[in-house]
PDB file of C-alpha atoms in Angstrom:
ATOM      1  CA  MET A   1    -126.360  43.869 -60.978  1.00  0.00           C
ATOM      2  CA  ALA A   2    -124.228  44.454 -57.901  1.00  0.00           C
ATOM      3  CA  ARG A   3    -125.171  42.280 -54.936  1.00  0.00           C
ATOM      4  CA  LYS A   4    -124.292  43.996 -51.674  1.00  0.00           C
ATOM      5  CA  LEU A   5    -127.234  45.072 -49.530  1.00  0.00           C
ATOM      6  CA  ALA A   6    -127.380  46.955 -46.235  1.00  0.00           C
ATOM      7  CA  VAL A   7    -130.520  46.847 -44.076  1.00  0.00           C
ATOM      8  CA  ILE A   8    -130.904  49.461 -41.336  1.00  0.00           C
ATOM      9  CA  GLY A   9    -133.088  48.104 -38.516  1.00  0.00           C
ATOM     10  CA  ALA A  10    -133.258  44.447 -37.459  1.00  0.00           C
ATOM     11  CA  GLY A  11    -136.908  44.411 -36.399  1.00  0.00           C
ATOM     12  CA  LEU A  12    -139.633  42.324 -38.041  1.00  0.00           C
ATOM     13  CA  MET A  13    -139.423  44.146 -41.396  1.00  0.00           C
ATOM     14  CA  GLY A  14    -135.657  44.622 -41.514  1.00  0.00           C
ATOM     15  CA  SER A  15    -134.854  41.036 -40.583  1.00  0.00           C
ATOM     16  CA  GLY A  16    -137.439  39.804 -43.114  1.00  0.00           C
ATOM     17  CA  ILE A  17    -135.834  41.876 -45.895  1.00  0.00           C
ATOM     18  CA  ALA A  18    -132.386  40.584 -44.889  1.00  0.00           C
ATOM     19  CA  GLN A  19    -133.714  37.011 -44.884  1.00  0.00           C
ATOM     20  CA  VAL A  20    -135.196  36.999 -48.402  1.00  0.00           C
ATOM     21  CA  SER A  21    -132.215  38.909 -49.819  1.00  0.00           C
ATOM     22  CA  ALA A  22    -129.579  36.563 -48.354  1.00  0.00           C
ATOM     23  CA  GLN A  23    -131.612  33.603 -49.595  1.00  0.00           C
ATOM     24  CA  ALA A  24    -131.567  35.162 -53.094  1.00  0.00           C
ATOM     25  CA  GLY A  25    -127.767  35.438 -53.030  1.00  0.00           C
ATOM     26  CA  TRP A  26    -127.208  38.980 -51.767  1.00  0.00           C
ATOM     27  CA  ASP A  27    -124.441  39.704 -49.245  1.00  0.00           C
ATOM     28  CA  VAL A  28    -126.277  41.489 -46.432  1.00  0.00           C
ATOM     29  CA  VAL A  29    -125.081  43.814 -43.692  1.00  0.00           C
ATOM     30  CA  LEU A  30    -127.825  44.016 -41.038  1.00  0.00           C
ATOM     31  CA  ARG A  31    -127.390  47.015 -38.768  1.00  0.00           C
ATOM     32  CA  ASP A  32    -129.171  47.977 -35.549  1.00  0.00           C
ATOM     33  CA  VAL A  33    -128.213  50.097 -32.546  1.00  0.00           C
ATOM     34  CA  THR A  34    -127.985  47.296 -29.952  1.00  0.00           C
ATOM     35  CA  ASP A  35    -126.566  43.769 -29.919  1.00  0.00           C
ATOM     36  CA  ALA A  36    -129.816  42.563 -28.327  1.00  0.00           C
ATOM     37  CA  ALA A  37    -131.859  43.810 -31.300  1.00  0.00           C
ATOM     38  CA  LEU A  38    -129.425  42.153 -33.725  1.00  0.00           C
ATOM     39  CA  THR A  39    -129.599  38.850 -31.824  1.00  0.00           C
ATOM     40  CA  ARG A  40    -133.419  38.917 -31.898  1.00  0.00           C
ATOM     41  CA  GLY A  41    -133.333  39.663 -35.615  1.00  0.00           C
ATOM     42  CA  THR A  42    -130.828  36.975 -36.576  1.00  0.00           C
ATOM     43  CA  ASP A  43    -132.494  34.392 -34.293  1.00  0.00           C
ATOM     44  CA  GLY A  44    -135.776  35.162 -36.070  1.00  0.00           C
ATOM     45  CA  ILE A  45    -134.152  34.694 -39.482  1.00  0.00           C
ATOM     46  CA  LYS A  46    -132.639  31.355 -38.445  1.00  0.00           C
ATOM     47  CA  ALA A  47    -135.978  30.146 -37.023  1.00  0.00           C
ATOM     48  CA  SER A  48    -137.734  31.123 -40.261  1.00  0.00           C
ATOM     49  CA  TYR A  49    -135.148  29.310 -42.417  1.00  0.00           C
ATOM     50  CA  ASP A  50    -135.513  26.250 -40.160  1.00  0.00           C
ATOM     51  CA  LYS A  51    -139.282  26.272 -40.768  1.00  0.00           C
ATOM     52  CA  PHE A  52    -138.783  26.403 -44.549  1.00  0.00           C
ATOM     53  CA  VAL A  53    -136.264  23.537 -44.316  1.00  0.00           C
ATOM     54  CA  ALA A  54    -138.675  21.460 -42.176  1.00  0.00           C
ATOM     55  CA  LYS A  55    -141.429  21.998 -44.769  1.00  0.00           C
ATOM     56  CA  GLY A  56    -139.101  20.969 -47.604  1.00  0.00           C
ATOM     57  CA  LYS A  57    -139.226  24.427 -49.213  1.00  0.00           C
ATOM     58  CA  LEU A  58    -135.512  25.152 -48.678  1.00  0.00           C
ATOM     59  CA  ALA A  59    -132.504  22.825 -48.654  1.00  0.00           C
ATOM     60  CA  ALA A  60    -130.599  22.772 -45.346  1.00  0.00           C
ATOM     61  CA  GLU A  61    -127.321  23.683 -47.077  1.00  0.00           C
ATOM     62  CA  ASP A  62    -128.996  26.632 -48.848  1.00  0.00           C
ATOM     63  CA  ALA A  63    -130.313  27.905 -45.507  1.00  0.00           C
ATOM     64  CA  GLU A  64    -126.829  27.552 -44.020  1.00  0.00           C
ATOM     65  CA  ALA A  65    -125.274  29.419 -46.963  1.00  0.00           C
ATOM     66  CA  ALA A  66    -127.879  32.200 -46.739  1.00  0.00           C
ATOM     67  CA  LEU A  67    -127.199  32.670 -43.009  1.00  0.00           C
ATOM     68  CA  GLY A  68    -123.499  32.882 -43.839  1.00  0.00           C
ATOM     69  CA  ARG A  69    -124.211  35.824 -46.159  1.00  0.00           C
ATOM     70  CA  ILE A  70    -125.651  37.947 -43.303  1.00  0.00           C
ATOM     71  CA  THR A  71    -123.310  40.091 -41.200  1.00  0.00           C
ATOM     72  CA  ALA A  72    -124.868  41.730 -38.123  1.00  0.00           C
ATOM     73  CA  THR A  73    -123.333  44.947 -36.814  1.00  0.00           C
ATOM     74  CA  THR A  74    -124.011  48.017 -34.661  1.00  0.00           C
ATOM     75  CA  GLU A  75    -121.571  50.085 -36.780  1.00  0.00           C
ATOM     76  CA  LEU A  76    -123.244  52.313 -39.371  1.00  0.00           C
ATOM     77  CA  ASP A  77    -119.894  52.690 -41.193  1.00  0.00           C
ATOM     78  CA  ALA A  78    -120.142  48.990 -42.136  1.00  0.00           C
ATOM     79  CA  VAL A  79    -122.739  49.883 -44.786  1.00  0.00           C
ATOM     80  CA  ALA A  80    -120.335  52.180 -46.705  1.00  0.00           C
ATOM     81  CA  ASP A  81    -119.801  49.892 -49.725  1.00  0.00           C
ATOM     82  CA  ALA A  82    -123.421  48.703 -50.114  1.00  0.00           C
ATOM     83  CA  ASP A  83    -124.996  48.972 -53.581  1.00  0.00           C
ATOM     84  CA  VAL A  84    -128.498  49.181 -52.117  1.00  0.00           C
ATOM     85  CA  VAL A  85    -129.411  50.369 -48.604  1.00  0.00           C
ATOM     86  CA  VAL A  86    -132.891  49.731 -47.199  1.00  0.00           C
ATOM     87  CA  GLU A  87    -133.926  51.675 -44.087  1.00  0.00           C
ATOM     88  CA  ALA A  88    -136.522  49.763 -42.053  1.00  0.00           C
ATOM     89  CA  VAL A  89    -136.792  51.609 -38.727  1.00  0.00           C
ATOM     90  CA  PHE A  90    -139.727  53.063 -36.774  1.00  0.00           C
ATOM     91  CA  GLU A  91    -142.191  55.255 -38.724  1.00  0.00           C
ATOM     92  CA  ASN A  92    -140.905  58.553 -37.403  1.00  0.00           C
ATOM     93  CA  LEU A  93    -139.630  61.254 -39.744  1.00  0.00           C
ATOM     94  CA  ASP A  94    -137.011  62.598 -37.289  1.00  0.00           C
ATOM     95  CA  VAL A  95    -135.513  59.135 -36.811  1.00  0.00           C
ATOM     96  CA  LYS A  96    -135.431  58.550 -40.573  1.00  0.00           C
ATOM     97  CA  HIS A  97    -133.894  61.989 -41.164  1.00  0.00           C
ATOM     98  CA  ASP A  98    -131.041  61.192 -38.762  1.00  0.00           C
ATOM     99  CA  ILE A  99    -130.347  57.926 -40.598  1.00  0.00           C
ATOM    100  CA  PHE A 100    -130.495  59.385 -44.108  1.00  0.00           C
ATOM    101  CA  ARG A 101    -128.246  62.320 -43.147  1.00  0.00           C
ATOM    102  CA  SER A 102    -125.673  59.804 -41.920  1.00  0.00           C
ATOM    103  CA  LEU A 103    -126.089  57.469 -44.912  1.00  0.00           C
ATOM    104  CA  ASP A 104    -125.592  60.417 -47.261  1.00  0.00           C
ATOM    105  CA  LYS A 105    -122.130  60.975 -45.765  1.00  0.00           C
ATOM    106  CA  ILE A 106    -121.146  57.294 -45.502  1.00  0.00           C
ATOM    107  CA  VAL A 107    -122.534  55.379 -48.480  1.00  0.00           C
ATOM    108  CA  LYS A 108    -120.637  55.319 -51.795  1.00  0.00           C
ATOM    109  CA  ASP A 109    -121.714  57.353 -54.819  1.00  0.00           C
ATOM    110  CA  GLY A 110    -124.138  55.551 -57.114  1.00  0.00           C
ATOM    111  CA  ALA A 111    -125.740  53.533 -54.318  1.00  0.00           C
ATOM    112  CA  VAL A 112    -129.533  53.445 -53.984  1.00  0.00           C
ATOM    113  CA  LEU A 113    -130.898  54.734 -50.653  1.00  0.00           C
ATOM    114  CA  ALA A 114    -134.295  53.137 -50.062  1.00  0.00           C
ATOM    115  CA  SER A 115    -136.878  53.509 -47.308  1.00  0.00           C
ATOM    116  CA  ASN A 116    -139.327  50.787 -46.332  1.00  0.00           C
ATOM    117  CA  THR A 117    -141.772  53.429 -45.012  1.00  0.00           C
ATOM    118  CA  SER A 118    -145.444  52.692 -45.566  1.00  0.00           C
ATOM    119  CA  ALA A 119    -146.824  56.215 -45.142  1.00  0.00           C
ATOM    120  CA  ILE A 120    -144.161  58.966 -44.997  1.00  0.00           C
ATOM    121  CA  PRO A 121    -143.550  60.809 -48.296  1.00  0.00           C
ATOM    122  CA  ILE A 122    -140.206  59.824 -49.852  1.00  0.00           C
ATOM    123  CA  THR A 123    -139.568  63.433 -50.895  1.00  0.00           C
ATOM    124  CA  LYS A 124    -139.552  64.466 -47.209  1.00  0.00           C
ATOM    125  CA  ILE A 125    -137.055  61.732 -46.345  1.00  0.00           C
ATOM    126  CA  ALA A 126    -134.841  62.533 -49.362  1.00  0.00           C
ATOM    127  CA  ALA A 127    -134.775  66.273 -48.612  1.00  0.00           C
ATOM    128  CA  VAL A 128    -132.066  65.918 -45.928  1.00  0.00           C
ATOM    129  CA  THR A 129    -129.604  64.306 -48.381  1.00  0.00           C
ATOM    130  CA  GLU A 130    -127.366  65.806 -51.049  1.00  0.00           C
ATOM    131  CA  ARG A 131    -128.602  63.109 -53.466  1.00  0.00           C
ATOM    132  CA  PRO A 132    -132.426  63.092 -53.484  1.00  0.00           C
ATOM    133  CA  GLU A 133    -132.331  61.524 -56.970  1.00  0.00           C
ATOM    134  CA  ALA A 134    -130.870  58.358 -55.360  1.00  0.00           C
ATOM    135  CA  VAL A 135    -133.643  58.017 -52.729  1.00  0.00           C
ATOM    136  CA  VAL A 136    -136.653  55.768 -53.409  1.00  0.00           C
ATOM    137  CA  GLY A 137    -139.432  54.018 -51.503  1.00  0.00           C
ATOM    138  CA  VAL A 138    -139.189  50.215 -51.431  1.00  0.00           C
ATOM    139  CA  HIS A 139    -142.170  49.199 -49.305  1.00  0.00           C
ATOM    140  CA  PHE A 140    -142.195  45.484 -48.416  1.00  0.00           C
ATOM    141  CA  PHE A 141    -145.163  43.812 -46.716  1.00  0.00           C
ATOM    142  CA  SER A 142    -145.222  41.781 -43.520  1.00  0.00           C
ATOM    143  CA  PRO A 143    -144.332  38.956 -43.126  1.00  0.00           C
ATOM    144  CA  VAL A 144    -141.701  39.663 -45.812  1.00  0.00           C
ATOM    145  CA  PRO A 145    -140.889  35.995 -46.660  1.00  0.00           C
ATOM    146  CA  MET A 146    -144.582  35.265 -47.394  1.00  0.00           C
ATOM    147  CA  MET A 147    -145.881  38.476 -48.993  1.00  0.00           C
ATOM    148  CA  GLN A 148    -145.298  38.893 -52.723  1.00  0.00           C
ATOM    149  CA  LEU A 149    -145.840  42.625 -53.069  1.00  0.00           C
ATOM    150  CA  VAL A 150    -143.365  45.512 -53.059  1.00  0.00           C
ATOM    151  CA  GLU A 151    -144.500  49.097 -53.576  1.00  0.00           C
ATOM    152  CA  LEU A 152    -141.858  51.205 -55.337  1.00  0.00           C
ATOM    153  CA  VAL A 153    -142.325  54.902 -54.616  1.00  0.00           C
ATOM    154  CA  ARG A 154    -140.903  57.664 -56.751  1.00  0.00           C
ATOM    155  CA  GLY A 155    -140.010  60.764 -54.738  1.00  0.00           C
ATOM    156  CA  TYR A 156    -140.224  64.189 -56.386  1.00  0.00           C
ATOM    157  CA  LYS A 157    -136.572  63.917 -57.496  1.00  0.00           C
ATOM    158  CA  THR A 158    -136.078  60.124 -57.750  1.00  0.00           C
ATOM    159  CA  SER A 159    -134.254  59.289 -61.001  1.00  0.00           C
ATOM    160  CA  ASP A 160    -135.396  56.648 -63.506  1.00  0.00           C
ATOM    161  CA  GLU A 161    -132.111  54.837 -62.913  1.00  0.00           C
ATOM    162  CA  THR A 162    -132.717  54.668 -59.145  1.00  0.00           C
ATOM    163  CA  LEU A 163    -136.233  53.327 -59.705  1.00  0.00           C
ATOM    164  CA  ALA A 164    -134.919  50.723 -62.162  1.00  0.00           C
ATOM    165  CA  THR A 165    -132.230  49.546 -59.697  1.00  0.00           C
ATOM    166  CA  ALA A 166    -134.818  49.333 -56.895  1.00  0.00           C
ATOM    167  CA  ARG A 167    -137.103  47.265 -59.136  1.00  0.00           C
ATOM    168  CA  ALA A 168    -134.238  44.951 -60.141  1.00  0.00           C
ATOM    169  CA  PHE A 169    -133.395  44.438 -56.446  1.00  0.00           C
ATOM    170  CA  ALA A 170    -137.015  43.701 -55.416  1.00  0.00           C
ATOM    171  CA  GLU A 171    -137.554  41.331 -58.354  1.00  0.00           C
ATOM    172  CA  SER A 172    -134.246  39.569 -57.632  1.00  0.00           C
ATOM    173  CA  VAL A 173    -135.577  38.585 -54.180  1.00  0.00           C
ATOM    174  CA  GLY A 174    -138.761  37.174 -55.723  1.00  0.00           C
ATOM    175  CA  LYS A 175    -141.196  40.077 -55.325  1.00  0.00           C
ATOM    176  CA  THR A 176    -143.742  41.619 -57.691  1.00  0.00           C
ATOM    177  CA  CYS A 177    -143.633  45.420 -57.892  1.00  0.00           C
ATOM    178  CA  ILE A 178    -146.173  48.163 -58.347  1.00  0.00           C
ATOM    179  CA  VAL A 179    -144.962  51.724 -59.001  1.00  0.00           C
ATOM    180  CA  VAL A 180    -146.324  54.752 -57.160  1.00  0.00           C
ATOM    181  CA  ASN A 181    -145.621  57.617 -59.577  1.00  0.00           C
ATOM    182  CA  ARG A 182    -146.781  60.454 -57.327  1.00  0.00           C
ATOM    183  CA  ASP A 183    -145.360  60.662 -53.845  1.00  0.00           C
ATOM    184  CA  VAL A 184    -148.605  60.994 -51.869  1.00  0.00           C
ATOM    185  CA  ALA A 185    -148.650  60.159 -48.146  1.00  0.00           C
ATOM    186  CA  GLY A 186    -149.640  56.519 -47.691  1.00  0.00           C
ATOM    187  CA  PHE A 187    -148.885  55.664 -51.328  1.00  0.00           C
ATOM    188  CA  VAL A 188    -151.432  53.186 -52.773  1.00  0.00           C
ATOM    189  CA  THR A 189    -151.730  50.314 -50.308  1.00  0.00           C
ATOM    190  CA  THR A 190    -151.596  52.181 -46.989  1.00  0.00           C
ATOM    191  CA  ARG A 191    -154.226  54.656 -48.252  1.00  0.00           C
ATOM    192  CA  LEU A 192    -156.529  51.811 -49.279  1.00  0.00           C
ATOM    193  CA  ILE A 193    -156.188  49.795 -46.062  1.00  0.00           C
ATOM    194  CA  SER A 194    -156.337  52.917 -43.844  1.00  0.00           C
ATOM    195  CA  ALA A 195    -159.568  54.130 -45.478  1.00  0.00           C
ATOM    196  CA  LEU A 196    -161.088  50.646 -45.189  1.00  0.00           C
ATOM    197  CA  VAL A 197    -160.025  50.076 -41.558  1.00  0.00           C
ATOM    198  CA  VAL A 198    -161.132  53.574 -40.470  1.00  0.00           C
ATOM    199  CA  GLU A 199    -164.587  53.078 -42.034  1.00  0.00           C
ATOM    200  CA  ALA A 200    -164.892  49.536 -40.602  1.00  0.00           C
ATOM    201  CA  ALA A 201    -163.939  50.816 -37.123  1.00  0.00           C
ATOM    202  CA  LYS A 202    -166.515  53.626 -37.399  1.00  0.00           C
ATOM    203  CA  LEU A 203    -169.258  51.133 -38.367  1.00  0.00           C
ATOM    204  CA  HIS A 204    -168.281  48.961 -35.384  1.00  0.00           C
ATOM    205  CA  GLU A 205    -167.930  51.944 -33.000  1.00  0.00           C
ATOM    206  CA  SER A 206    -171.417  53.256 -33.843  1.00  0.00           C
ATOM    207  CA  GLY A 207    -173.043  49.855 -33.358  1.00  0.00           C
ATOM    208  CA  VAL A 208    -173.952  49.283 -37.017  1.00  0.00           C
ATOM    209  CA  ALA A 209    -172.447  45.763 -36.981  1.00  0.00           C
ATOM    210  CA  THR A 210    -170.105  43.573 -34.947  1.00  0.00           C
ATOM    211  CA  ALA A 211    -166.411  43.310 -35.837  1.00  0.00           C
ATOM    212  CA  GLU A 212    -166.995  39.701 -36.895  1.00  0.00           C
ATOM    213  CA  ASP A 213    -169.851  40.591 -39.247  1.00  0.00           C
ATOM    214  CA  ILE A 214    -167.949  43.496 -40.827  1.00  0.00           C
ATOM    215  CA  ASP A 215    -165.011  41.164 -41.528  1.00  0.00           C
ATOM    216  CA  ILE A 216    -167.308  38.428 -42.897  1.00  0.00           C
ATOM    217  CA  ALA A 217    -168.864  41.013 -45.242  1.00  0.00           C
ATOM    218  CA  CYS A 218    -165.449  41.892 -46.698  1.00  0.00           C
ATOM    219  CA  LYS A 219    -164.343  38.274 -46.988  1.00  0.00           C
ATOM    220  CA  LEU A 220    -167.491  36.887 -48.589  1.00  0.00           C
ATOM    221  CA  GLY A 221    -168.739  40.024 -50.328  1.00  0.00           C
ATOM    222  CA  PHE A 222    -165.423  41.254 -51.769  1.00  0.00           C
ATOM    223  CA  GLY A 223    -163.255  38.134 -51.744  1.00  0.00           C
ATOM    224  CA  HIS A 224    -160.753  39.570 -49.248  1.00  0.00           C
ATOM    225  CA  ALA A 225    -158.560  36.894 -47.648  1.00  0.00           C
ATOM    226  CA  MET A 226    -158.927  38.658 -44.277  1.00  0.00           C
ATOM    227  CA  GLY A 227    -161.390  41.283 -43.017  1.00  0.00           C
ATOM    228  CA  PRO A 228    -160.190  44.842 -42.264  1.00  0.00           C
ATOM    229  CA  LEU A 229    -160.524  44.611 -38.463  1.00  0.00           C
ATOM    230  CA  ALA A 230    -158.674  41.272 -38.293  1.00  0.00           C
ATOM    231  CA  THR A 231    -156.043  42.868 -40.557  1.00  0.00           C
ATOM    232  CA  ALA A 232    -155.781  45.826 -38.162  1.00  0.00           C
ATOM    233  CA  ASP A 233    -155.185  43.404 -35.272  1.00  0.00           C
ATOM    234  CA  LEU A 234    -152.489  41.607 -37.264  1.00  0.00           C
ATOM    235  CA  THR A 235    -150.737  44.824 -38.353  1.00  0.00           C
ATOM    236  CA  GLY A 236    -151.150  46.524 -34.957  1.00  0.00           C
ATOM    237  CA  ILE A 237    -153.817  49.125 -34.142  1.00  0.00           C
ATOM    238  CA  ASP A 238    -151.029  51.512 -33.062  1.00  0.00           C
ATOM    239  CA  ILE A 239    -149.255  51.205 -36.409  1.00  0.00           C
ATOM    240  CA  LEU A 240    -152.468  51.794 -38.376  1.00  0.00           C
ATOM    241  CA  VAL A 241    -153.486  54.786 -36.236  1.00  0.00           C
ATOM    242  CA  ASN A 242    -150.017  56.242 -36.820  1.00  0.00           C
ATOM    243  CA  ALA A 243    -150.213  55.633 -40.594  1.00  0.00           C
ATOM    244  CA  ALA A 244    -153.758  57.035 -40.904  1.00  0.00           C
ATOM    245  CA  ASN A 245    -152.718  60.086 -38.858  1.00  0.00           C
ATOM    246  CA  ASN A 246    -149.744  60.671 -41.178  1.00  0.00           C
ATOM    247  CA  ILE A 247    -152.012  60.549 -44.230  1.00  0.00           C
ATOM    248  CA  TYR A 248    -154.646  62.754 -42.583  1.00  0.00           C
ATOM    249  CA  THR A 249    -152.011  65.349 -41.591  1.00  0.00           C
ATOM    250  CA  GLU A 250    -150.702  65.492 -45.169  1.00  0.00           C
ATOM    251  CA  SER A 251    -154.025  65.316 -47.033  1.00  0.00           C
ATOM    252  CA  GLN A 252    -156.514  66.893 -44.562  1.00  0.00           C
ATOM    253  CA  ASP A 253    -158.933  64.282 -45.925  1.00  0.00           C
ATOM    254  CA  GLU A 254    -161.450  63.376 -43.170  1.00  0.00           C
ATOM    255  CA  LYS A 255    -161.763  59.765 -44.299  1.00  0.00           C
ATOM    256  CA  PHE A 256    -158.283  59.084 -42.907  1.00  0.00           C
ATOM    257  CA  ALA A 257    -158.913  60.561 -39.425  1.00  0.00           C
ATOM    258  CA  PRO A 258    -158.706  57.595 -37.006  1.00  0.00           C
ATOM    259  CA  PRO A 259    -161.952  57.220 -35.004  1.00  0.00           C
ATOM    260  CA  GLU A 260    -161.976  57.694 -31.241  1.00  0.00           C
ATOM    261  CA  LEU A 261    -162.402  53.937 -30.692  1.00  0.00           C
ATOM    262  CA  MET A 262    -159.031  53.168 -32.312  1.00  0.00           C
ATOM    263  CA  ARG A 263    -157.255  55.973 -30.426  1.00  0.00           C
ATOM    264  CA  ARG A 264    -158.711  54.726 -27.100  1.00  0.00           C
ATOM    265  CA  MET A 265    -157.638  51.145 -27.911  1.00  0.00           C
ATOM    266  CA  VAL A 266    -154.067  52.408 -28.368  1.00  0.00           C
ATOM    267  CA  ASP A 267    -154.293  54.366 -25.065  1.00  0.00           C
ATOM    268  CA  ALA A 268    -155.449  51.187 -23.309  1.00  0.00           C
ATOM    269  CA  GLY A 269    -152.752  49.011 -24.895  1.00  0.00           C
ATOM    270  CA  ASP A 270    -155.275  46.882 -26.826  1.00  0.00           C
ATOM    271  CA  ILE A 271    -153.255  47.038 -30.023  1.00  0.00           C
ATOM    272  CA  GLY A 272    -154.061  43.669 -31.599  1.00  0.00           C
ATOM    273  CA  ARG A 273    -152.446  40.251 -31.721  1.00  0.00           C
ATOM    274  CA  LYS A 274    -149.152  41.380 -30.203  1.00  0.00           C
ATOM    275  CA  SER A 275    -150.958  42.501 -26.997  1.00  0.00           C
ATOM    276  CA  GLY A 276    -153.494  39.649 -26.971  1.00  0.00           C
ATOM    277  CA  GLN A 277    -156.459  41.978 -27.471  1.00  0.00           C
ATOM    278  CA  GLY A 278    -157.614  44.253 -30.294  1.00  0.00           C
ATOM    279  CA  PHE A 279    -160.925  44.082 -32.111  1.00  0.00           C
ATOM    280  CA  TYR A 280    -160.677  40.374 -31.213  1.00  0.00           C
ATOM    281  CA  LYS A 281    -159.230  38.466 -28.234  1.00  0.00           C
ATOM    282  CA  TYR A 282    -156.170  36.260 -28.862  1.00  0.00           C
TER     283      TYR A 282
END
């Protein structure tokens, strides 16, 4: 298959996708709106490669070659000849619409336009393009170099060919895919974790059990590697509240309505590991 990838957004997810793809032999154009964001992204990629080299999991010359396959740019036109484009920007439909409208005009015919969204329906994103059959969800998990899973999401008009190309891309960078055949908000994984985190937060909020004990129950009772409240802290309370809200708005299913505790934590800035305080102190 063709091997030119464009990644829109050089944040944690975008830079992670660029990193694993360059390592797998793809030529990558990494695009963000500011040079500062690009520098943070590429510095993060280099630091991650250095860690793999130090642990003996990646040869130094392979890391060097992979870095050489990444081109950072603020120009959206630089993605014109990409075979696969992955959008990995903030979870906001208006922002994504702006990007996909532009990509639709710039990117060559036959290219796959993918979104890394975790909760917004692909059909809604695809609707602003003239080629909804070429738009697909390719949802990576954080941190991208460590997490094996990719969720492929079929929009209402996504073609079989687009899905097959997206799968070939994800598998070529070492991931295992699941396919979401109906484009429901939150897909499979975000619905599952949102429902679990919301219920865990409600149990904690109403004094049924401590955060620690709820997490221990899930780890020892269900074999989860990490409890739901520790997972929320790792992901970011703000991100999970946003995702659960998106699903609730679409589905009107009460089990996805974020409890007051989580909304207040976001108001107070206690959004998990990145702020030093969430359900736990860091």
